Amino acid sequence: AQSVTQLGSHVSVSEGALVLLRCNYSSSVPPYLFWYVQYPNQGLQLLLKYTTGATLVKGINGFEAEFKKSETSFHLTKPSAHMSDAAEYFCAVTPGGYNKLIFGAGTRLAVHP
Amino acid sequence: GAGVSQSPSNKVTEKGKDVELRCDPISGHTALYWYRQSLGQGLEFLIYFQGNSAPDKSGLPSDRFSAERTGGSVSTLTIQRTQQEDSAVYLCASSLAASGDEQYFGPGTRLTVT
C-alpha cells in the first residue's frame, strides 16, 4: 500500500531563511509525487510534481523538490522564505498509472520577520 | 478560464438529514475526484470518476455516501442520514485524464452536522 509521511506538523522559519519541508513515501510501484499548498480558507494549489525524468523538479514561487529513490524522499525546499509562503503544505503520491492522490498529514509553515 | 466550482460553500444540517454537494469540473476534464478534509483524518480520497463511471469508490466511508456524475461533467456527492463525524470540508478536483496530470481543486464545501 502507498503512504506518505511528512516529518513535522509545524515548521517555523525566519523571513529570508531556507525552507525545508520533509516528505517520505512508501510505494510498491514507481510513484508520481506532488506538493500542494493550501492558503487559509482556500483550495489546494499544485506547487510542483515529479512523474518521470529529471529528479530535481522546479515549481512555482521559487520552490523545488528532489526525488531520491534510494531514500524514498521528496523534500520541498526554497532558498529564501517570504512572509507570503505561510500556508499548509501537503505532499502526495499516486501509484504509477493510477490517479488517486494519497496525501501526507500536512506541514504548517510559519514565517516570522 | 473558469476553475472547479463547488456548491454550496457552506452547509449546516441536522443529524439524520440528507445532503447533496455539487461539483462543476473544468470544461473538458474527463477525470473527477472527491476528497474529504477533516481535522482528525487529514485529506482522504473518496471516489474517482472517469467520464460517468466510477472505477474506484474505495474511499467512500460507508453506504450512506454515494456519488454520481452525469454528462461527463457535473458530479453530486450525496450523504444520507448525516452523522456528526461527517462534518468536514469536501473537496472536488478534476484533471484532463492521464495519470500524473495535475488535479485542479475547487474551494470545497464545508459541511457541519449539528
Coordinates of C-alpha atoms in Angstrom, one line a residue:
Chain A
A1 CA 0.0 0.0 0.0
Q2 CA 1.1 3.5 -0.7
S3 CA 1.6 6.1 2.1
V4 CA 3.2 9.4 2.7
T5 CA 4.9 10.7 5.9
Q6 CA 5.6 14.4 6.4
L7 CA 8.0 15.0 9.2
G8 CA 7.0 17.9 11.3
S9 CA 3.4 19.1 11.5
H10 CA 4.6 22.7 12.2
V11 CA 7.7 24.4 10.8
S12 CA 8.7 27.9 11.7
V13 CA 11.4 29.9 9.8
S14 CA 12.6 33.5 9.7
E15 CA 11.9 35.6 6.6
G16 CA 14.9 35.0 4.2
A17 CA 15.8 31.7 5.7
L18 CA 15.9 28.3 4.0
V19 CA 12.6 26.4 3.9
L20 CA 12.9 22.6 4.1
L21 CA 9.7 20.5 4.4
R22 CA 10.3 16.8 4.5
C23 CA 8.3 14.1 2.8
N24 CA 8.9 10.3 2.6
Y25 CA 6.8 7.9 0.7
S26 CA 6.1 4.3 0.5
S27 CA 5.1 2.8 -2.8
S28 CA 5.3 -0.6 -4.3
V29 CA 5.4 0.8 -7.8
P30 CA 7.2 3.8 -9.3
P31 CA 5.3 6.7 -7.8
Y32 CA 4.3 10.1 -9.1
L33 CA 4.9 12.7 -6.4
F34 CA 3.3 16.1 -5.8
W35 CA 3.5 19.0 -3.4
Y36 CA 0.4 21.1 -2.9
V37 CA -0.1 24.3 -0.9
Q38 CA -3.2 25.4 0.9
Y39 CA -3.6 29.0 1.9
P40 CA -6.1 29.9 4.7
N41 CA -9.7 29.3 3.6
Q42 CA -8.6 28.4 0.0
G43 CA -8.4 25.2 -2.0
L44 CA -5.3 23.3 -2.8
Q45 CA -2.8 24.6 -5.4
L46 CA -0.2 22.5 -7.1
L47 CA 3.4 23.6 -6.4
L48 CA 5.3 21.0 -8.4
K49 CA 5.2 17.4 -9.4
Y50 CA 7.5 14.6 -10.4
T51 CA 6.4 11.9 -12.8
T52 CA 9.5 10.8 -14.8
G53 CA 12.8 12.2 -16.0
A54 CA 14.8 14.8 -14.1
T55 CA 14.7 14.2 -10.4
L56 CA 15.1 17.8 -9.4
V57 CA 11.8 19.5 -10.1
K58 CA 11.2 23.2 -10.0
G59 CA 7.8 24.7 -9.2
I60 CA 6.0 27.9 -8.7
N61 CA 7.0 30.6 -6.2
G62 CA 10.7 29.5 -6.1
F63 CA 10.1 26.1 -4.6
E64 CA 11.8 23.0 -5.8
A65 CA 12.0 19.3 -4.8
E66 CA 14.3 16.4 -5.4
F67 CA 13.1 12.8 -5.9
K68 CA 15.5 10.5 -4.2
K69 CA 14.5 6.9 -4.9
S70 CA 17.2 5.4 -2.7
E71 CA 15.9 7.4 0.3
T72 CA 12.2 7.3 -0.8
S73 CA 12.1 11.0 -0.2
F74 CA 10.7 14.1 -2.0
H75 CA 11.7 17.0 0.2
L76 CA 10.5 20.5 -0.6
T77 CA 12.9 23.4 -0.4
K78 CA 13.0 27.1 -1.0
P79 CA 16.3 29.1 -0.6
S80 CA 14.7 32.2 1.0
A81 CA 11.3 32.3 2.8
H82 CA 8.8 35.1 2.2
M83 CA 6.0 36.1 4.5
S84 CA 3.6 35.1 1.8
D85 CA 4.8 31.5 2.0
A86 CA 3.0 31.0 5.2
A87 CA 0.5 28.2 4.5
E88 CA -0.1 24.5 4.8
Y89 CA 1.9 22.2 2.5
F90 CA 0.8 18.7 1.5
C91 CA 3.0 16.0 -0.1
A92 CA 1.1 13.4 -2.1
V93 CA 1.7 10.3 -4.1
T94 CA -0.1 8.4 -6.8
P95 CA 0.9 4.9 -7.5
G96 CA 2.2 4.9 -11.1
G97 CA -0.6 4.6 -13.7
Y98 CA -3.4 5.5 -11.2
N99 CA -4.9 8.9 -10.4
K100 CA -5.9 8.7 -6.7
L101 CA -3.9 11.1 -4.6
I102 CA -2.7 9.8 -1.2
F103 CA -1.8 12.8 1.0
G104 CA 0.5 13.2 3.9
A105 CA -0.8 14.8 7.1
G106 CA 0.5 18.3 6.0
T107 CA 3.1 20.7 7.4
R108 CA 2.0 24.2 8.5
L109 CA 4.7 26.7 7.7
A110 CA 5.0 29.9 9.7
V111 CA 7.3 32.7 8.5
H112 CA 8.3 35.3 11.1
P113 CA 10.0 38.6 10.5
Chain B
G1 CA -10.9 30.1 -17.8
A2 CA -13.2 29.0 -15.0
G3 CA -11.8 26.7 -12.4
V4 CA -13.5 23.9 -10.5
S5 CA -16.6 25.2 -8.7
Q6 CA -18.4 23.7 -5.8
S7 CA -21.7 24.5 -4.1
P8 CA -22.8 25.3 -1.6
S9 CA -19.7 26.8 0.0
N10 CA -21.1 26.1 3.5
K11 CA -23.8 23.7 4.6
V12 CA -25.2 23.3 8.1
T13 CA -27.5 20.4 8.6
E14 CA -29.1 18.5 11.4
K15 CA -28.1 14.9 12.2
G16 CA -30.1 12.4 10.2
K17 CA -30.8 14.7 7.3
D18 CA -29.6 14.0 3.7
V19 CA -27.3 16.5 1.9
E20 CA -26.2 16.9 -1.7
L21 CA -22.9 18.6 -2.6
R22 CA -22.2 19.7 -6.1
C23 CA -19.1 19.9 -8.2
D24 CA -18.6 21.6 -11.6
P25 CA -15.3 20.5 -13.0
I26 CA -13.1 22.4 -15.5
S27 CA -14.6 22.0 -19.0
G28 CA -13.0 19.2 -20.9
H29 CA -11.6 17.4 -17.9
T30 CA -12.7 13.8 -18.0
A31 CA -11.4 12.8 -14.6
L32 CA -13.1 14.0 -11.4
Y33 CA -12.3 13.2 -7.8
W34 CA -13.9 13.8 -4.4
Y35 CA -11.8 14.1 -1.2
R36 CA -12.6 14.9 2.4
Q37 CA -10.5 17.1 4.7
S38 CA -11.1 16.8 8.4
L39 CA -9.1 17.6 11.5
G40 CA -8.9 14.1 12.6
Q41 CA -8.3 12.3 9.3
G42 CA -6.5 14.8 7.1
L43 CA -7.1 14.7 3.4
E44 CA -8.8 11.4 2.3
F45 CA -9.7 10.2 -1.1
L46 CA -13.4 9.3 -1.5
I47 CA -14.2 8.4 -5.2
Y48 CA -12.8 8.8 -8.7
F49 CA -14.8 9.2 -11.9
Q50 CA -13.5 8.7 -15.4
G51 CA -16.3 10.1 -17.6
N52 CA -19.5 9.0 -16.0
S53 CA -18.2 5.8 -14.5
A54 CA -16.5 5.4 -11.1
P55 CA -13.7 2.8 -11.3
D56 CA -12.6 3.5 -7.7
K57 CA -15.1 4.0 -4.9
S58 CA -12.8 2.6 -2.3
G59 CA -12.6 5.7 -0.2
L60 CA -16.4 6.1 0.5
P61 CA -16.6 5.6 4.3
S62 CA -20.0 3.9 4.4
D63 CA -23.0 3.1 2.3
R64 CA -24.6 6.4 3.4
F65 CA -22.2 8.0 0.9
S66 CA -22.9 7.9 -2.8
A67 CA -21.9 9.9 -5.8
E68 CA -22.8 10.2 -9.5
R69 CA -21.6 12.1 -12.5
T70 CA -23.7 12.9 -15.5
G71 CA -22.9 14.1 -19.0
G72 CA -19.2 13.7 -18.1
S73 CA -19.4 16.9 -16.3
V74 CA -21.2 17.8 -13.1
S75 CA -20.9 15.5 -10.1
T76 CA -23.1 15.2 -7.0
L77 CA -21.9 13.7 -3.7
T78 CA -24.8 12.6 -1.5
I79 CA -24.6 11.8 2.2
Q80 CA -27.7 10.2 3.6
R81 CA -28.7 10.2 7.3
T82 CA -25.8 12.5 8.2
Q83 CA -23.8 12.0 11.3
Q84 CA -21.6 14.4 13.3
E85 CA -18.5 12.6 12.1
D86 CA -19.4 13.6 8.6
S87 CA -18.5 17.2 9.4
A88 CA -15.6 18.1 7.2
V89 CA -14.6 20.1 4.1
Y90 CA -15.5 18.1 0.9
L91 CA -13.1 18.9 -1.9
C92 CA -13.6 18.2 -5.6
A93 CA -10.8 18.1 -8.1
S94 CA -10.6 17.5 -11.9
S95 CA -7.9 16.6 -14.3
L96 CA -7.6 16.2 -18.0
A97 CA -7.3 12.4 -18.0
A98 CA -3.9 10.7 -17.8
S99 CA -2.2 9.6 -14.7
G100 CA 0.1 12.2 -13.4
D101 CA -2.0 15.1 -14.7
E102 CA -2.4 18.0 -12.3
Q103 CA -5.6 17.8 -10.3
Y104 CA -7.2 21.2 -10.0
F105 CA -9.1 21.6 -6.8
G106 CA -12.2 23.5 -6.0
P107 CA -12.7 25.7 -2.9
G108 CA -14.6 23.0 -1.1
T109 CA -17.9 22.7 0.7
R110 CA -17.7 23.0 4.5
L111 CA -20.3 20.6 6.0
T112 CA -21.3 21.0 9.6
V113 CA -23.6 18.4 11.1
T114 CA -25.3 19.5 14.3

